[in-house]
PDB file of C-alpha atoms in Angstrom:
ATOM      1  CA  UNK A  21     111.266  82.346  95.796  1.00  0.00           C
ATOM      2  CA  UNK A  22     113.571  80.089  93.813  1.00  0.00           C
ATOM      3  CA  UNK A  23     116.675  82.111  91.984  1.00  0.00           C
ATOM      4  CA  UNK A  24     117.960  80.408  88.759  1.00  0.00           C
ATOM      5  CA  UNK A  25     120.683  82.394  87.712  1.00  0.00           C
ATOM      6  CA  UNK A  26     119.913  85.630  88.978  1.00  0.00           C
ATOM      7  CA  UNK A  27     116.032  84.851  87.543  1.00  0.00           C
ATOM      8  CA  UNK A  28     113.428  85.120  90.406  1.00  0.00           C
ATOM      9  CA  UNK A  29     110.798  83.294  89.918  1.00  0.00           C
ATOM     10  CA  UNK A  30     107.714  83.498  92.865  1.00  0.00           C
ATOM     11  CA  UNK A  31     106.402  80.385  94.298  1.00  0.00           C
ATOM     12  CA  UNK A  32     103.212  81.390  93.984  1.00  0.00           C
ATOM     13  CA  UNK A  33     102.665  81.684  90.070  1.00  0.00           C
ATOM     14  CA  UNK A  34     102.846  78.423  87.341  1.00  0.00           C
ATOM     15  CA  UNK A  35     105.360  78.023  84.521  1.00  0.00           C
ATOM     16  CA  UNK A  36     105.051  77.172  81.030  1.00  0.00           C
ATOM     17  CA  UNK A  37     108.999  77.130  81.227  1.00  0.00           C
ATOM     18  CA  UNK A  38     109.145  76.540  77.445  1.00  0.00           C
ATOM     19  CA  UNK A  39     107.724  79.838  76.624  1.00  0.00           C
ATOM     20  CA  UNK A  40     108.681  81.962  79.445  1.00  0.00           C
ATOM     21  CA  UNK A  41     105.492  82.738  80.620  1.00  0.00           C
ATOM     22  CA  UNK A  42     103.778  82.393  83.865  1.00  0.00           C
ATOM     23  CA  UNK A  43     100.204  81.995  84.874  1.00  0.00           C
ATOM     24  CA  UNK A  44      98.123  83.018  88.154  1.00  0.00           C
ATOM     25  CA  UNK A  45      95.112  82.055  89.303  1.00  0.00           C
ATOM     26  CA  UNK A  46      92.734  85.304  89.983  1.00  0.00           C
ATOM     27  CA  UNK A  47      89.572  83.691  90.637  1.00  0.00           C
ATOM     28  CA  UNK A  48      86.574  82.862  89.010  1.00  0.00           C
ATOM     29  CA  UNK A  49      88.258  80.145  86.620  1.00  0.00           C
ATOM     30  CA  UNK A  50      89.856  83.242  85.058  1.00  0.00           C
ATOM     31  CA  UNK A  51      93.594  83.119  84.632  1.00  0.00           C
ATOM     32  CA  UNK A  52      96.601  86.035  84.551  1.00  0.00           C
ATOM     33  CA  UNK A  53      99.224  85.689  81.913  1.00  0.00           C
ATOM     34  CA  UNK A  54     102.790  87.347  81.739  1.00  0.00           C
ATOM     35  CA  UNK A  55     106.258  87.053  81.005  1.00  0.00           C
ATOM     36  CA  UNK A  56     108.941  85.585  83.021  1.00  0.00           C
ATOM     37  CA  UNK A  57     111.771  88.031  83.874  1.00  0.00           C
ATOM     38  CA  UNK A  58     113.930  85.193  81.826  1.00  0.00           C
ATOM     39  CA  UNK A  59     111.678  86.695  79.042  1.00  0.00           C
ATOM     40  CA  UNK A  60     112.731  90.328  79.595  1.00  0.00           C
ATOM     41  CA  UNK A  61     116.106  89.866  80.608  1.00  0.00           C
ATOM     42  CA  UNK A  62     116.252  87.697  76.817  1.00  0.00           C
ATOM     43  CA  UNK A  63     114.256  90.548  74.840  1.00  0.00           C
ATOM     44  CA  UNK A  64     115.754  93.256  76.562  1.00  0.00           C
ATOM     45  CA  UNK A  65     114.313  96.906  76.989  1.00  0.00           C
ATOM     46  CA  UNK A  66     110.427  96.415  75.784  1.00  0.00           C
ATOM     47  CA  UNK A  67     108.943  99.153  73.591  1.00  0.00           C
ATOM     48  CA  UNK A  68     105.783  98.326  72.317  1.00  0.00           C
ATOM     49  CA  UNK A  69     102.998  95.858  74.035  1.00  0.00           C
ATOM     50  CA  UNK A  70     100.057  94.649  71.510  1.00  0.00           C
ATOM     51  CA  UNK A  71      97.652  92.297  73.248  1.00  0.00           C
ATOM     52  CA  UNK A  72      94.476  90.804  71.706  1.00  0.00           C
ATOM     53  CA  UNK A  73      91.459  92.430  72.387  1.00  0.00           C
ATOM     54  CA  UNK A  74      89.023  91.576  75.185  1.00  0.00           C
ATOM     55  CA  UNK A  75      86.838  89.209  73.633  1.00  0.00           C
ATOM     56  CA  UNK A  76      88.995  87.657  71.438  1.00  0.00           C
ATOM     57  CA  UNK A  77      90.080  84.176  71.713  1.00  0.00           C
ATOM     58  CA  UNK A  78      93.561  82.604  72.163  1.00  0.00           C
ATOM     59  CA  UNK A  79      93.929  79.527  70.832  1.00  0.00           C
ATOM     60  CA  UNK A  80      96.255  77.087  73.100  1.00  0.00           C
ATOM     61  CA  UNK A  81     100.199  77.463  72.611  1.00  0.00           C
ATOM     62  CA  UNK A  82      99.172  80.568  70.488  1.00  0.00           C
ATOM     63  CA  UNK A  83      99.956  84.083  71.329  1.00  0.00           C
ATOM     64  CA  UNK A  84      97.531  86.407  73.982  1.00  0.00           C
ATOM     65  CA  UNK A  85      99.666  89.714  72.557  1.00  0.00           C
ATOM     66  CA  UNK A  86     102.578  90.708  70.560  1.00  0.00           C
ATOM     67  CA  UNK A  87     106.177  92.249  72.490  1.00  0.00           C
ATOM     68  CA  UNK A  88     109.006  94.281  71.071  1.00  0.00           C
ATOM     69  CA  UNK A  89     111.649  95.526  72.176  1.00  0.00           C
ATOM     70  CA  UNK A  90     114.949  97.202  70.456  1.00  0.00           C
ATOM     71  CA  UNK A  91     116.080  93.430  69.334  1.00  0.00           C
ATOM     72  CA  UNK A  92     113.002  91.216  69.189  1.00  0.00           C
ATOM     73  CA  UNK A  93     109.572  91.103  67.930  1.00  0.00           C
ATOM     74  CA  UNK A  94     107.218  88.124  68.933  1.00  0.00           C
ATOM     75  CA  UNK A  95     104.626  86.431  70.279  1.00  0.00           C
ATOM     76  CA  UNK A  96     103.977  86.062  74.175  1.00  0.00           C
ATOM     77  CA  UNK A  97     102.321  82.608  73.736  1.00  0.00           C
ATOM     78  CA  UNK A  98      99.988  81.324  76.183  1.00  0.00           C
ATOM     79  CA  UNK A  99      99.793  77.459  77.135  1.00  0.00           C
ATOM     80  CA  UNK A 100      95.472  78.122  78.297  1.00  0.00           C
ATOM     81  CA  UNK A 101      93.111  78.818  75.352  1.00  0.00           C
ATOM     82  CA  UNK A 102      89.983  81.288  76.005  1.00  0.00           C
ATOM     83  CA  UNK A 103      88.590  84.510  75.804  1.00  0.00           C
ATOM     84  CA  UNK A 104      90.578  87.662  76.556  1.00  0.00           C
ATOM     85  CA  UNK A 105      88.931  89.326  79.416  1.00  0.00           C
ATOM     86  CA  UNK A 106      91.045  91.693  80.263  1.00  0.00           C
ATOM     87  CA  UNK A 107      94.384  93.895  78.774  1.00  0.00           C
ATOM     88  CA  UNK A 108      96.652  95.640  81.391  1.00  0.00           C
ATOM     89  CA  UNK A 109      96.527  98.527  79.906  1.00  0.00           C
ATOM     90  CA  UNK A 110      99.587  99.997  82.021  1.00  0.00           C
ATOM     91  CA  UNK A 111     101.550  97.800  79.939  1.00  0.00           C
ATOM     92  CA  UNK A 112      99.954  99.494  76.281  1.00  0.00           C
ATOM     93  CA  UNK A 113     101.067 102.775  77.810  1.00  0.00           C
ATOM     94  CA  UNK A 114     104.215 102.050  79.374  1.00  0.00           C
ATOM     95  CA  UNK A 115     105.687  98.766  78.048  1.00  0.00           C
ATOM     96  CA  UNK A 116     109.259  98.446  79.667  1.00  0.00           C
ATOM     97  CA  UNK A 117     107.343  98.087  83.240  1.00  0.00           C
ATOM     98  CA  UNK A 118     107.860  94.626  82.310  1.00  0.00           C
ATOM     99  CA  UNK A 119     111.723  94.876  82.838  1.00  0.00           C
ATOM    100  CA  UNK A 120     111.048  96.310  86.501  1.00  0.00           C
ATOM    101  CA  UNK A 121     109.112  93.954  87.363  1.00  0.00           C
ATOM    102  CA  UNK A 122     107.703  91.069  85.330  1.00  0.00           C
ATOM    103  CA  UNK A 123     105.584  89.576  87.860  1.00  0.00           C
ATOM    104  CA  UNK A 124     103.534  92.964  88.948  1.00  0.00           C
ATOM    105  CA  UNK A 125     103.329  93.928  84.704  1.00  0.00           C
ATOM    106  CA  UNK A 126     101.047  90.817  83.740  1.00  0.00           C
ATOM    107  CA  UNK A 127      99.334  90.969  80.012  1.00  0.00           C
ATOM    108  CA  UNK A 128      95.862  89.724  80.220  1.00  0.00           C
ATOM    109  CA  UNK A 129      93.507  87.781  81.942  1.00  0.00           C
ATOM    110  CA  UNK A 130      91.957  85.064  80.107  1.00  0.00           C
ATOM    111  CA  UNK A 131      88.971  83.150  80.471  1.00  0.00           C
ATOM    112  CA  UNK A 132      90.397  79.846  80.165  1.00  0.00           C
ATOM    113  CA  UNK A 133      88.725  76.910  78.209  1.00  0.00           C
ATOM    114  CA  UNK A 134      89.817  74.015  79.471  1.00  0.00           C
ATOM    115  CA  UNK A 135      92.250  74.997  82.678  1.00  0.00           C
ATOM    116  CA  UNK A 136      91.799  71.374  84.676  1.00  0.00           C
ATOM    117  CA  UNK A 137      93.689  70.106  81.490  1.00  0.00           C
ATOM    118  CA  UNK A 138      96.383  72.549  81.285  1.00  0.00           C
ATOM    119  CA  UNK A 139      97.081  73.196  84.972  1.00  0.00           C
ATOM    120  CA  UNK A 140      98.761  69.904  85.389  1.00  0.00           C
ATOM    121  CA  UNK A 141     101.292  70.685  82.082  1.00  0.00           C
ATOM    122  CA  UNK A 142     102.345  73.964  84.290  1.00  0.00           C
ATOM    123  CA  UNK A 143     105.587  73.853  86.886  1.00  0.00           C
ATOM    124  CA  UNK A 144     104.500  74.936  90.250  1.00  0.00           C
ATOM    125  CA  UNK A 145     106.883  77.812  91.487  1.00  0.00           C
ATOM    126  CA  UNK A 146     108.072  75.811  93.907  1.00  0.00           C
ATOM    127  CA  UNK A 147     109.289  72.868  91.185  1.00  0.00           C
ATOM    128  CA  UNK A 148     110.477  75.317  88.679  1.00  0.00           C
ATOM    129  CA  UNK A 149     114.223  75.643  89.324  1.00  0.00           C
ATOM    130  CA  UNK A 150     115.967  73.031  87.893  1.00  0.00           C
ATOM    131  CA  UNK A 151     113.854  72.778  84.717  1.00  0.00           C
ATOM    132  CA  UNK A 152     114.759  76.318  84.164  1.00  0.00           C
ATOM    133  CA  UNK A 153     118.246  75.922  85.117  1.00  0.00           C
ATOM    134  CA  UNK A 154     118.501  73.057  82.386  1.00  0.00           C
ATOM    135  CA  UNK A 155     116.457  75.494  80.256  1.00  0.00           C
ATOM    136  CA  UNK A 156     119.455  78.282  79.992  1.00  0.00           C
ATOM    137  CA  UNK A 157     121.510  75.474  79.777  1.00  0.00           C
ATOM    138  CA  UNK A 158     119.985  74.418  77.069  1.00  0.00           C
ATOM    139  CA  UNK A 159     119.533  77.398  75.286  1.00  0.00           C
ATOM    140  CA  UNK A 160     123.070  79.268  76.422  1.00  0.00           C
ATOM    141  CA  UNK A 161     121.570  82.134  78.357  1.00  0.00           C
ATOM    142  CA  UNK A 162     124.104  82.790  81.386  1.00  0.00           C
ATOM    143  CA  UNK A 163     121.054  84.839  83.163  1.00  0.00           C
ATOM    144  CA  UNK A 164     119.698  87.857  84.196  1.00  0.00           C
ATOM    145  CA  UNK A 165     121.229  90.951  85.231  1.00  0.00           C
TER     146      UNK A 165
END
């Protein structure tokens, strides 16, 4: 599992490293969306979790739910369009799960539109170190804890 700066990031998932979020295939053609723990370590202590709806639709590069924590309010923006077909609803109840452990507290599942195109714009686990390293670079964030 690569390590940028204290960051783990599993092999296993796909990057949209521009929005800190990370996407799993769970079968079906249906794909798992959630936050990177770059994005909880940045946003802090989460609060409150507000995800669309099942059966609503994302739009590409638009937001699948809403985060806030004690300094930050925004969108979790997901790079796969679709329907919403399912909300982790631990994550309504119990938000800051998120900053234990990013990878097990996913958002939704989406049915995904057009996946085949947007796969290949996604960094494999296994490539995603050194564009995230020049990421925090980029952006000044030292890392997490």
């Amino acid at each position: 599992m690569p390590d940028v700066r204290g960051c783990h990031l599993p092999d296993e998932l796909l990057y949209d490293v521009e929005n800190h979020t990370w996407f799993s295939e769970v079968g079906d053609g249906n794909v798992r969306v959630g936050m990177t723990s770059i994005a909880t370590a940045l946003a802090g202590n989460l609060v409150a979790f507000t995800p669309k709806k099942v059966g609503r639709k994302v739009r590409p590069g638009k937001s699948c739910a809403t985060v806030e924590s004690g300094k930050w309010v925004g969108p979790a923006k997901s790079a796969a369009g679709g329907d919403v077909i399912e909300v982790n609803e631990a994550m309504v109840a119990n938000p800051s799960m998120a900053n234990e452990d990013p990878y097990a507290a996913w958002l939704v599942v989406i049915s995904p539109e057009d996946w085949d195109s947007v796969k290949p714009t996604l960094t494999p686990g296994t490539d995603v170190a050194g564009p995230y390293d020049a990421k925090m670079e980029a952006d000044g964030f030292e890392g997490c804890g």
